Amino acid sequence: MSIGENVQRIRTELPPGVFLVAASKMNGVDAVREAIAAGVDACGENRVQELLEKDALGAYAGVQKHFIGHLQRNKVKSVVGRCDLIQSVDSEELLELIDRRAAALGIRQDILLEVNIGGEAAKSGVAPEALPALLEIAAGKKQLCVRGLMTIPPICTQKDESRRYFSAMYKLFVDISGKKYDNISMDFLSMGMSADYLQAVQEGSNMVRIGTAVFGARNYA
Ligand SMILES: *Cc1c(COP(=O)(O)O)cnc(C)c1O
């Protein structure tokens, strides 16, 4: 199956209106362009260096650029204003740094807050219990717009195991949507990857980040 065929098949499986992000890490410019030509809505990178290199080659022309990986403090400068959406913001410190950089550029930066829904020690993301406090802080940042939530649930061996994490996320998303905060609009719930995007959209995701099922297995050699 070609990349184009993969994208078309995934599209037919997704409900209309679901935002399709090609998680393009470790895939070259030609592969990225093929995915774009086939109609993905965005490309998501999780390493800043790789994003900058491919961006310089014009890899993402025609679609949005998202940052989806762990964001180090010293890389904030490189992604603010360059990315349409920073999906992986999980601390007060990052909110502050992104807000400050956006102010310097005179822009408003769209972000998602990443939630560690499985409570895993080794994973990025704000704990669900700490999310309300982080939202309060984000609401005070004039150069930011929180557009929703993102999560990477624990690896589940059984397909239906991931559902409870997705439905817990959906509940958070709906709860927050019902509240009034400045600078926050719950437009996107970003969850679902190659192994579980169908479960994710069934549980309320409207943004999926898909790598392997678009590009084939990544070559780590
Ligand atoms: C790589 C990656 C994905 C996609 O993973 P696949 O299993 O290859 O679909 C999604 N989200 C993030 C944050 C990633 O780094």
PDB file of C-alpha atoms in Angstrom, residues 13-168:
ATOM      1  CA  GLU A  13     -12.631   4.959   8.352  1.00  0.00           C
ATOM      2  CA  LEU A  14     -12.792   8.293  10.161  1.00  0.00           C
ATOM      3  CA  PRO A  15     -16.077  10.087  10.771  1.00  0.00           C
ATOM      4  CA  PRO A  16     -16.394  13.276   8.694  1.00  0.00           C
ATOM      5  CA  GLY A  17     -14.737  16.297  10.242  1.00  0.00           C
ATOM      6  CA  VAL A  18     -12.048  14.461  12.208  1.00  0.00           C
ATOM      7  CA  PHE A  19      -8.777  16.369  11.860  1.00  0.00           C
ATOM      8  CA  LEU A  20      -6.062  14.076  10.524  1.00  0.00           C
ATOM      9  CA  VAL A  21      -2.502  14.814  11.637  1.00  0.00           C
ATOM     10  CA  ALA A  22       0.225  12.791   9.931  1.00  0.00           C
ATOM     11  CA  ALA A  23       2.806  12.037  12.625  1.00  0.00           C
ATOM     12  CA  SER A  24       5.724  12.364  10.253  1.00  0.00           C
ATOM     13  CA  LYS A  25       8.738  11.740  12.491  1.00  0.00           C
ATOM     14  CA  MET A  26      11.562   9.847  10.788  1.00  0.00           C
ATOM     15  CA  ASN A  27       9.895  10.187   7.413  1.00  0.00           C
ATOM     16  CA  GLY A  28      11.577  12.238   4.722  1.00  0.00           C
ATOM     17  CA  VAL A  29      10.336  15.160   2.681  1.00  0.00           C
ATOM     18  CA  ASP A  30       9.051  13.018  -0.203  1.00  0.00           C
ATOM     19  CA  ALA A  31       6.979  10.828   2.105  1.00  0.00           C
ATOM     20  CA  VAL A  32       5.602  13.882   3.881  1.00  0.00           C
ATOM     21  CA  ARG A  33       4.628  15.477   0.573  1.00  0.00           C
ATOM     22  CA  GLU A  34       2.883  12.288  -0.511  1.00  0.00           C
ATOM     23  CA  ALA A  35       0.781  12.327   2.637  1.00  0.00           C
ATOM     24  CA  ILE A  36      -0.076  15.993   2.088  1.00  0.00           C
ATOM     25  CA  ALA A  37      -1.047  15.360  -1.523  1.00  0.00           C
ATOM     26  CA  ALA A  38      -3.374  12.604  -0.302  1.00  0.00           C
ATOM     27  CA  GLY A  39      -5.168  15.052   1.944  1.00  0.00           C
ATOM     28  CA  VAL A  40      -3.935  15.017   5.538  1.00  0.00           C
ATOM     29  CA  ASP A  41      -4.832  18.198   7.451  1.00  0.00           C
ATOM     30  CA  ALA A  42      -1.526  18.695   9.244  1.00  0.00           C
ATOM     31  CA  CYS A  43       1.872  17.227   9.884  1.00  0.00           C
ATOM     32  CA  GLY A  44       2.979  16.684  13.448  1.00  0.00           C
ATOM     33  CA  GLU A  45       6.611  16.430  14.479  1.00  0.00           C
ATOM     34  CA  ASN A  46       7.916  15.485  17.870  1.00  0.00           C
ATOM     35  CA  ARG A  47      11.498  16.656  17.570  1.00  0.00           C
ATOM     36  CA  VAL A  48      12.248  20.333  17.054  1.00  0.00           C
ATOM     37  CA  GLN A  49      15.451  19.758  15.087  1.00  0.00           C
ATOM     38  CA  GLU A  50      13.681  17.480  12.634  1.00  0.00           C
ATOM     39  CA  LEU A  51      10.814  19.951  12.293  1.00  0.00           C
ATOM     40  CA  LEU A  52      13.231  22.781  11.476  1.00  0.00           C
ATOM     41  CA  GLU A  53      15.167  20.736   8.949  1.00  0.00           C
ATOM     42  CA  LYS A  54      12.125  19.524   7.048  1.00  0.00           C
ATOM     43  CA  ASP A  55      10.438  22.913   7.295  1.00  0.00           C
ATOM     44  CA  ALA A  56      13.499  24.538   5.700  1.00  0.00           C
ATOM     45  CA  LEU A  57      13.053  22.130   2.774  1.00  0.00           C
ATOM     46  CA  GLY A  58       9.418  23.159   2.404  1.00  0.00           C
ATOM     47  CA  ALA A  59       8.149  19.722   3.395  1.00  0.00           C
ATOM     48  CA  TYR A  60       4.916  20.952   4.963  1.00  0.00           C
ATOM     49  CA  ALA A  61       3.718  23.320   2.253  1.00  0.00           C
ATOM     50  CA  GLY A  62      -0.058  23.392   2.084  1.00  0.00           C
ATOM     51  CA  VAL A  63      -0.897  22.036   5.535  1.00  0.00           C
ATOM     52  CA  GLN A  64      -0.657  23.013   9.170  1.00  0.00           C
ATOM     53  CA  LYS A  65       2.421  22.236  11.232  1.00  0.00           C
ATOM     54  CA  HIS A  66       1.890  20.836  14.708  1.00  0.00           C
ATOM     55  CA  PHE A  67       4.391  20.125  17.426  1.00  0.00           C
ATOM     56  CA  ILE A  68       3.393  16.933  19.216  1.00  0.00           C
ATOM     57  CA  GLY A  69       6.461  15.854  21.199  1.00  0.00           C
ATOM     58  CA  HIS A  70       7.925  16.725  24.551  1.00  0.00           C
ATOM     59  CA  LEU A  71       8.904  20.392  24.371  1.00  0.00           C
ATOM     60  CA  GLN A  72      12.119  21.419  26.077  1.00  0.00           C
ATOM     61  CA  ARG A  73      12.325  24.921  27.505  1.00  0.00           C
ATOM     62  CA  ASN A  74      15.217  25.948  25.297  1.00  0.00           C
ATOM     63  CA  LYS A  75      13.296  24.921  22.155  1.00  0.00           C
ATOM     64  CA  VAL A  76      10.227  27.054  22.822  1.00  0.00           C
ATOM     65  CA  LYS A  77      11.694  29.880  20.734  1.00  0.00           C
ATOM     66  CA  SER A  78      11.884  27.630  17.674  1.00  0.00           C
ATOM     67  CA  VAL A  79       8.302  26.407  17.709  1.00  0.00           C
ATOM     68  CA  VAL A  80       6.259  29.446  18.791  1.00  0.00           C
ATOM     69  CA  GLY A  81       5.040  31.263  15.699  1.00  0.00           C
ATOM     70  CA  ARG A  82       6.303  28.461  13.451  1.00  0.00           C
ATOM     71  CA  CYS A  83       3.735  25.856  14.455  1.00  0.00           C
ATOM     72  CA  ASP A  84      -0.001  26.295  14.017  1.00  0.00           C
ATOM     73  CA  LEU A  85      -0.611  24.207  17.103  1.00  0.00           C
ATOM     74  CA  ILE A  86       1.646  23.113  19.952  1.00  0.00           C
ATOM     75  CA  GLN A  87      -0.128  20.017  21.221  1.00  0.00           C
ATOM     76  CA  SER A  88       2.078  19.085  24.114  1.00  0.00           C
ATOM     77  CA  VAL A  89       1.992  21.827  26.746  1.00  0.00           C
ATOM     78  CA  ASP A  90       1.873  20.424  30.253  1.00  0.00           C
ATOM     79  CA  SER A  91       3.329  22.896  32.746  1.00  0.00           C
ATOM     80  CA  GLU A  92       3.014  26.406  34.085  1.00  0.00           C
ATOM     81  CA  GLU A  93       6.592  27.037  33.055  1.00  0.00           C
ATOM     82  CA  LEU A  94       5.894  26.162  29.408  1.00  0.00           C
ATOM     83  CA  LEU A  95       2.748  28.302  29.398  1.00  0.00           C
ATOM     84  CA  GLU A  96       4.806  31.222  30.676  1.00  0.00           C
ATOM     85  CA  LEU A  97       7.628  30.744  28.158  1.00  0.00           C
ATOM     86  CA  ILE A  98       5.287  30.316  25.196  1.00  0.00           C
ATOM     87  CA  ASP A  99       3.220  33.324  26.237  1.00  0.00           C
ATOM     88  CA  ARG A 100       6.332  35.472  26.554  1.00  0.00           C
ATOM     89  CA  ARG A 101       7.714  34.387  23.185  1.00  0.00           C
ATOM     90  CA  ALA A 102       4.358  34.930  21.476  1.00  0.00           C
ATOM     91  CA  ALA A 103       4.215  38.421  22.979  1.00  0.00           C
ATOM     92  CA  ALA A 104       7.682  39.180  21.598  1.00  0.00           C
ATOM     93  CA  LEU A 105       6.491  38.078  18.152  1.00  0.00           C
ATOM     94  CA  GLY A 106       3.201  39.931  18.493  1.00  0.00           C
ATOM     95  CA  ILE A 107       1.157  36.806  17.834  1.00  0.00           C
ATOM     96  CA  ARG A 108      -1.318  34.576  19.598  1.00  0.00           C
ATOM     97  CA  GLN A 109      -0.209  30.949  19.824  1.00  0.00           C
ATOM     98  CA  ASP A 110      -2.681  28.073  19.714  1.00  0.00           C
ATOM     99  CA  ILE A 111      -1.874  25.218  22.064  1.00  0.00           C
ATOM    100  CA  LEU A 112      -3.377  22.061  23.509  1.00  0.00           C
ATOM    101  CA  LEU A 113      -2.829  20.925  27.061  1.00  0.00           C
ATOM    102  CA  GLU A 114      -1.405  17.412  27.259  1.00  0.00           C
ATOM    103  CA  VAL A 115      -2.990  15.233  29.918  1.00  0.00           C
ATOM    104  CA  ASN A 116      -1.322  12.179  31.444  1.00  0.00           C
ATOM    105  CA  ILE A 117      -4.578  10.278  31.634  1.00  0.00           C
ATOM    106  CA  GLY A 118      -2.986   6.995  32.714  1.00  0.00           C
ATOM    107  CA  GLY A 119      -1.035   8.608  35.549  1.00  0.00           C
ATOM    108  CA  GLU A 120       2.187   7.070  34.270  1.00  0.00           C
ATOM    109  CA  ALA A 121       5.340   8.259  36.039  1.00  0.00           C
ATOM    110  CA  ALA A 122       7.485   8.241  32.903  1.00  0.00           C
ATOM    111  CA  LYS A 123       5.042  10.105  30.680  1.00  0.00           C
ATOM    112  CA  SER A 124       4.618  13.778  29.898  1.00  0.00           C
ATOM    113  CA  GLY A 125       1.337  15.485  30.540  1.00  0.00           C
ATOM    114  CA  VAL A 126      -0.433  17.175  33.393  1.00  0.00           C
ATOM    115  CA  ALA A 127      -2.220  14.928  35.890  1.00  0.00           C
ATOM    116  CA  PRO A 128      -6.013  15.142  35.499  1.00  0.00           C
ATOM    117  CA  GLU A 129      -6.255  16.458  39.092  1.00  0.00           C
ATOM    118  CA  ALA A 130      -3.861  19.289  38.241  1.00  0.00           C
ATOM    119  CA  LEU A 131      -5.633  20.279  35.017  1.00  0.00           C
ATOM    120  CA  PRO A 132      -8.085  22.815  36.550  1.00  0.00           C
ATOM    121  CA  ALA A 133      -5.206  24.783  38.098  1.00  0.00           C
ATOM    122  CA  LEU A 134      -3.282  24.766  34.808  1.00  0.00           C
ATOM    123  CA  LEU A 135      -6.385  25.972  32.960  1.00  0.00           C
ATOM    124  CA  GLU A 136      -6.713  28.876  35.409  1.00  0.00           C
ATOM    125  CA  ILE A 137      -3.123  29.850  34.707  1.00  0.00           C
ATOM    126  CA  ALA A 138      -3.577  29.508  30.936  1.00  0.00           C
ATOM    127  CA  ALA A 139      -6.692  31.675  31.104  1.00  0.00           C
ATOM    128  CA  GLY A 140      -4.504  34.530  32.314  1.00  0.00           C
ATOM    129  CA  LYS A 141      -2.099  34.337  29.366  1.00  0.00           C
ATOM    130  CA  LYS A 142      -3.206  36.820  26.757  1.00  0.00           C
ATOM    131  CA  GLN A 143      -0.919  35.588  23.974  1.00  0.00           C
ATOM    132  CA  LEU A 144      -2.153  32.016  24.235  1.00  0.00           C
ATOM    133  CA  CYS A 145      -5.265  30.288  23.092  1.00  0.00           C
ATOM    134  CA  VAL A 146      -5.920  26.845  24.530  1.00  0.00           C
ATOM    135  CA  ARG A 147      -7.788  25.016  21.780  1.00  0.00           C
ATOM    136  CA  GLY A 148      -8.302  21.723  23.575  1.00  0.00           C
ATOM    137  CA  LEU A 149      -6.666  18.665  25.099  1.00  0.00           C
ATOM    138  CA  MET A 150      -4.248  15.989  23.930  1.00  0.00           C
ATOM    139  CA  THR A 151      -3.297  12.639  25.382  1.00  0.00           C
ATOM    140  CA  ILE A 152      -1.184   9.560  24.774  1.00  0.00           C
ATOM    141  CA  PRO A 153      -2.798   6.810  26.840  1.00  0.00           C
ATOM    142  CA  PRO A 154      -0.842   3.910  28.343  1.00  0.00           C
ATOM    143  CA  ILE A 155       0.061   1.146  25.910  1.00  0.00           C
ATOM    144  CA  CYS A 156      -2.819  -1.301  25.993  1.00  0.00           C
ATOM    145  CA  THR A 157      -2.486  -4.900  24.919  1.00  0.00           C
ATOM    146  CA  GLN A 158      -6.211  -5.244  24.400  1.00  0.00           C
ATOM    147  CA  LYS A 159      -7.888  -2.915  21.965  1.00  0.00           C
ATOM    148  CA  ASP A 160     -10.791  -2.113  24.221  1.00  0.00           C
ATOM    149  CA  GLU A 161      -8.562  -1.343  27.203  1.00  0.00           C
ATOM    150  CA  SER A 162      -7.720   2.056  25.741  1.00  0.00           C
ATOM    151  CA  ARG A 163     -11.393   2.994  25.631  1.00  0.00           C
ATOM    152  CA  ARG A 164     -11.635   3.808  29.302  1.00  0.00           C
ATOM    153  CA  TYR A 165      -8.755   6.278  28.990  1.00  0.00           C
ATOM    154  CA  PHE A 166     -10.317   7.856  25.911  1.00  0.00           C
ATOM    155  CA  SER A 167     -13.699   8.140  27.588  1.00  0.00           C
ATOM    156  CA  ALA A 168     -12.094   9.662  30.701  1.00  0.00           C
TER     157      ALA A 168
END
